[in-house]
Short mmCIF file of C-alpha atoms in Angstrom, two decimals:
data_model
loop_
_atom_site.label_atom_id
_atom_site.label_comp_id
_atom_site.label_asym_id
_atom_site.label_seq_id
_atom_site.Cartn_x
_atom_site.Cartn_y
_atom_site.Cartn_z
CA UNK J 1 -7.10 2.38 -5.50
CA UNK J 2 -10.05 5.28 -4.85
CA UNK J 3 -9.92 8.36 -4.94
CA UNK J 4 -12.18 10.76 -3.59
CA UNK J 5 -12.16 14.29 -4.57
CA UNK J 6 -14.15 15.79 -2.61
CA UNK J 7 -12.42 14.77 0.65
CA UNK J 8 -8.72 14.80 -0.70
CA UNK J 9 -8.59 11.06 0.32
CA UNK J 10 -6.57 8.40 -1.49
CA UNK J 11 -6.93 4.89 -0.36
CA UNK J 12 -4.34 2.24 -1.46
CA UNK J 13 -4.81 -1.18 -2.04
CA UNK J 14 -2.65 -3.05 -0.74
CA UNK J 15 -3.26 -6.69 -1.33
CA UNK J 16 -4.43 -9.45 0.96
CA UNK J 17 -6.02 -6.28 3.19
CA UNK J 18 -9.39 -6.29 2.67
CA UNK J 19 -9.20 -4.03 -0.23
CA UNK J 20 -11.73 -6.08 -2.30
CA UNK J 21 -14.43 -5.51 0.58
CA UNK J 22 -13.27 -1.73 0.92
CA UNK J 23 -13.25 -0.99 -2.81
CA UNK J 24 -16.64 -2.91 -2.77
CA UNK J 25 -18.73 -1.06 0.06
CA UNK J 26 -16.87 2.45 -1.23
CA UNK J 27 -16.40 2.22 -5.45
CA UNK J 28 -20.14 4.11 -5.50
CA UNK J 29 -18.74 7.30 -3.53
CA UNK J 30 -15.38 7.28 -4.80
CA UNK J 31 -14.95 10.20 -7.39
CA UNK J 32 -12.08 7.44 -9.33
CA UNK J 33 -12.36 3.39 -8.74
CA UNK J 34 -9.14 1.47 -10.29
CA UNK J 35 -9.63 -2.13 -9.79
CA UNK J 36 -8.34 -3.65 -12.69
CA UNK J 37 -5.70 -4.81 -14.24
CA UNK J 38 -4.23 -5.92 -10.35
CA UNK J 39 -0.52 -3.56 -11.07
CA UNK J 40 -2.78 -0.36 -11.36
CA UNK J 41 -5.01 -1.08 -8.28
CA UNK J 42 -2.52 -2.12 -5.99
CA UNK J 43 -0.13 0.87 -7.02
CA UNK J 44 2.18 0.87 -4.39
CA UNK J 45 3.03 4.58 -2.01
CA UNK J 46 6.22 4.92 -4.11
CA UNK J 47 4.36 4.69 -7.61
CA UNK J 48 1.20 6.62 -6.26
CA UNK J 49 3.71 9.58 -5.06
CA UNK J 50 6.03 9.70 -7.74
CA UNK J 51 2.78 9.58 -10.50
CA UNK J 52 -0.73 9.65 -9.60
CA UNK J 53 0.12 12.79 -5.91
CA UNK J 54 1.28 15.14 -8.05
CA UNK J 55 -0.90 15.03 -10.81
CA UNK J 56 -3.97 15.00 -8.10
CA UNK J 57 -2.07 17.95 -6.15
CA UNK J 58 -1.81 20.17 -9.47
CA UNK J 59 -5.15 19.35 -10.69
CA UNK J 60 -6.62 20.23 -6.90
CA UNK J 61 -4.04 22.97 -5.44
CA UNK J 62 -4.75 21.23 -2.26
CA UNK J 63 -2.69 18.26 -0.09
CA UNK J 64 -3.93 14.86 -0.34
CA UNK J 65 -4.75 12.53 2.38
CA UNK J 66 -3.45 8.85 1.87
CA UNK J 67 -4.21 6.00 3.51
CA UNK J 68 -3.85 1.95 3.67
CA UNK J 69 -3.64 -1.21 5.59
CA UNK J 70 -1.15 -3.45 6.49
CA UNK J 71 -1.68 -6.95 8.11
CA UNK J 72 0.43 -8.83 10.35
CA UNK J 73 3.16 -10.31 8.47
CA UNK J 74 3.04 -13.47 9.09
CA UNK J 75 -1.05 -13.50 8.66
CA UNK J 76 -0.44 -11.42 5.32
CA UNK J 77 1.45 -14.73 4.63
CA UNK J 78 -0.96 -17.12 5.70
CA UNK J 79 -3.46 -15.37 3.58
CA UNK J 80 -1.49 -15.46 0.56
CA UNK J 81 -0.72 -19.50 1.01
CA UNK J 82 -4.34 -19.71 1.33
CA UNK J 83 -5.53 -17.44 -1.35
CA UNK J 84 -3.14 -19.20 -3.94
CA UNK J 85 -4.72 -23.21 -2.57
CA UNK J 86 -7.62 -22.43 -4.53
CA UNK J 87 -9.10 -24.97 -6.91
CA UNK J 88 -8.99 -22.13 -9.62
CA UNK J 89 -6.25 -20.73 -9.29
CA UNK J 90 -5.27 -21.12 -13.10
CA UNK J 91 -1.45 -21.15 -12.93
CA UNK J 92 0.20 -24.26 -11.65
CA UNK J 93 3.50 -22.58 -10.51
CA UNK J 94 1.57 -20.46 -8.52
CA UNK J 95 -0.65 -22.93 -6.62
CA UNK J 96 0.52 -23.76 -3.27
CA UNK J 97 -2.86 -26.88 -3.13
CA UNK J 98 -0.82 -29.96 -1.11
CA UNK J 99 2.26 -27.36 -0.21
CA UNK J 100 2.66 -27.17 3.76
CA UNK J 101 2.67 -23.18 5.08
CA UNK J 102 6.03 -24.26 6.36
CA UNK J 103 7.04 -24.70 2.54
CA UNK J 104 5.31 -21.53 1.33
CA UNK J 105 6.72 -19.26 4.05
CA UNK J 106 10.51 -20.94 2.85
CA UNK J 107 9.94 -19.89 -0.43
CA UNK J 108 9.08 -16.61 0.08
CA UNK J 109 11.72 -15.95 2.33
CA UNK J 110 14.48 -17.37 -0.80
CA UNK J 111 15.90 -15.40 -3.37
CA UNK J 112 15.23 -15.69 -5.91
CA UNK J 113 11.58 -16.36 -4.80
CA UNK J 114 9.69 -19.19 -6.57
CA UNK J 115 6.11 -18.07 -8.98
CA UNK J 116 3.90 -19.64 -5.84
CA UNK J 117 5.61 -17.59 -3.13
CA UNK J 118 6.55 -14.22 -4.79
CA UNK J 119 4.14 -11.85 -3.67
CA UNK J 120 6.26 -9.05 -2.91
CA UNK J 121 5.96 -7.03 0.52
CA UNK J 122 3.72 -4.99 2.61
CA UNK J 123 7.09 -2.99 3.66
CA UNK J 124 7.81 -2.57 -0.29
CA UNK J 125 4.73 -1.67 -1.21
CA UNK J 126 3.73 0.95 1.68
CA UNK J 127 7.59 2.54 2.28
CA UNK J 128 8.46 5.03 0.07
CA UNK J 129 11.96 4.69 -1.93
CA UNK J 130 12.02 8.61 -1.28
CA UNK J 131 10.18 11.49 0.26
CA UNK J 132 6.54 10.98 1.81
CA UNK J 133 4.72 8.07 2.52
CA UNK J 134 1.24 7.05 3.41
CA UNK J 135 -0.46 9.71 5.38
CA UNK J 136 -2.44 7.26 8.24
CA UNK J 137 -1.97 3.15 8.27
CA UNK J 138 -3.83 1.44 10.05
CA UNK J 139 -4.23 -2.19 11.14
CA UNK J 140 -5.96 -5.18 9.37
CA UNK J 141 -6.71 -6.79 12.54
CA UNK J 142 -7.97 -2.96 13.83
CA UNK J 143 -10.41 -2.39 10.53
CA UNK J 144 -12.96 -1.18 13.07
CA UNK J 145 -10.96 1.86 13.15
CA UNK J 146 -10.13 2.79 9.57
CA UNK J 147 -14.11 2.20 9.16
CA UNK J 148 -14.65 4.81 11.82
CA UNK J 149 -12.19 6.85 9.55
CA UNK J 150 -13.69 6.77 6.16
CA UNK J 151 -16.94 7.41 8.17
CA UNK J 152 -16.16 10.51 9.28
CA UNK J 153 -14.71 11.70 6.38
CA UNK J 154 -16.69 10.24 4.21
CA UNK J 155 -19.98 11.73 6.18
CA UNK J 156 -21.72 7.96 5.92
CA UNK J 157 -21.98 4.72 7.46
CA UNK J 158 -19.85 2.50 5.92
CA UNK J 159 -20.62 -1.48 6.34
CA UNK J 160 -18.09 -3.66 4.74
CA UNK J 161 -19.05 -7.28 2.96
CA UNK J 162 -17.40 -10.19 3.18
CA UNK J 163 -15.52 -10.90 -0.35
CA UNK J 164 -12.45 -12.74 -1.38
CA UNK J 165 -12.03 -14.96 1.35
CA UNK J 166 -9.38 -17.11 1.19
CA UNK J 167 -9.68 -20.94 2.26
CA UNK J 168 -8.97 -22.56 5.66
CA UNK J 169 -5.87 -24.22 5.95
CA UNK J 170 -3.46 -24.72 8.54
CA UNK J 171 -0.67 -22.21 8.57
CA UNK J 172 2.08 -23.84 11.45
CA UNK J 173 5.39 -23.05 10.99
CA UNK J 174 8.70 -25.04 12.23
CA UNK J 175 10.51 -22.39 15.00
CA UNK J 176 13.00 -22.42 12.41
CA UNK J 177 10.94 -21.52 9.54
CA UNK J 178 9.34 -18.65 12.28
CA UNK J 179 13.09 -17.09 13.08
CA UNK J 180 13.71 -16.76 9.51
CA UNK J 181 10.75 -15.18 8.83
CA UNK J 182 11.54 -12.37 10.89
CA UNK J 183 15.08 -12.26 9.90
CA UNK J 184 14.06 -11.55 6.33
CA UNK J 185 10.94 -10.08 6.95
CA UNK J 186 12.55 -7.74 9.36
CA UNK J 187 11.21 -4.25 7.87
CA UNK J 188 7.72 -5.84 7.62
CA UNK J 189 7.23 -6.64 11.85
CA UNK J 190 9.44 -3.23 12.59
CA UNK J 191 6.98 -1.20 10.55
CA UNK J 192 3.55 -3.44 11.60
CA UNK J 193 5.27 -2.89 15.25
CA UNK J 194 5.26 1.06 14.67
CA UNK J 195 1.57 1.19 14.06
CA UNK J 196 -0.80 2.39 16.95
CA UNK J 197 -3.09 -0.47 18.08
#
C-alpha cells in the first residue's frame, strides 16, 4: 500500500497485479510505503476503509482518492499457479511444482480450499463488505493507463521495472474445469467485466 499525501492518493496492493513493480518505481515519492509483512500491504478496500480512510480523512480534512488493479481472473490464476511452482517456494503444501493448472484451478474453486490454492479473491479483496469502495480500478492487462494516471497526478514520468515474475508454465484448463471457474468465480469476471477497457 502507498500513500501519498500530497495528492490524496491511496494505492492498494492487490496481489499478483504488478504491485511489486508499482510499489518499486513509486516507494521514493510516496509520503507512506507498507510492504511488509504481506497482510498489511495487501490490505484489502474493506480493511483500508473501515481503518486506515478514516484515520487519513481526519488527519487531512480532505477526501481520499483510492485506487487498484485487478487482472483477469483466470490470468490472476495462472499467475498464482505459477508464482507458487517456484523452486523456493519454502512451504511444501503450498507448492503447486509437477501440479497441472487444471489441478490448481480445482482446488481453488473447492471449499474448503487446499494451502497451494487458497489465495483468496480479487472480488474479496477490492468489494467492500459495506459503504465505498475503490475510487478508480483499472486493468492489469490496461497498466498503460493507470501509468498515465499516477503521471498526472503524480506530476512525473513514471517507468515501471520488471520484478516478481512468475515462471512459464502452461496454464490449459479442461472445458469443465473452465465452466466451473466461472460458476464460482462468478463475482470476479462480473466485476473484471464492469471495468472500462
Amino acid at each position: 500500500m502507498l500513500v501519498f499525501w500530497e495528492q490524496r492518493l491511496v494505492f492498494l496492493a492487490t496481489p499478483k497485479t504488478g504491485s511489486t513493480a508499482i510499489a518499486s518505481a513509486l516507494e521514493s515519492l510516496a509520503s507512506v510505503s507498507i510492504q511488509r509483512p504481506p497482510v498489511l500491504k495487501h490490505t484489502t478496500v474493506h480493511r483500508f476503509r473501515r481503518f486506515f480512510g478514516p484515520y487519513l480523512e481526519a488527519a487531512s480534512k480532505a477526501d481520499w482518492t483510492v485506487v487498484a488493479m485487478m487482472r483477469e481472473p483466470r490470468d490472476w490464476l495462472s499467475s498464482w499457479y505459477r508464482f507458487r511452482s517456484r523452486p523456493d517456494q519454502t512451504d511444501p503444501a503450498k507448492s503447486t511444482a509437477g501440479m497441472s493448472f487444471d489441478d490448481f484451478v480445482r482446488g481453488w474453486c473447492s471449499t474448503p480450499r487446499p494451502a497451494f490454492a487458497d489465495v483468496g479473491s480479487q472480488a474479496r479483496f477490492l468489494k467492500p463488505r459495506q459503504g465505498e469502495g475503490v475510487s478508480r480500478l483499472f486493468r492489469y492487462e490496461d497498466i498503460d493507463s493507470f501509468v498515465h494516471f499516477l503521471e498526472d497526478r503524480l506530476g512525473c514520468e513514471i517507468i515501471l521495472p520488471r520484478l516478481n515474475v512468475s515462471p512459464s508454465r502452461a496454464t490449459e484448463l479442461s472445458s469443465e474445469t473452465e465452466a466451473l471457474l466461472h460458476e464460482v468465480a462468478a463475482d470476479d469476471f462480473a466485476l473484471y467485466a464492469s471495468l472500462t477497457p
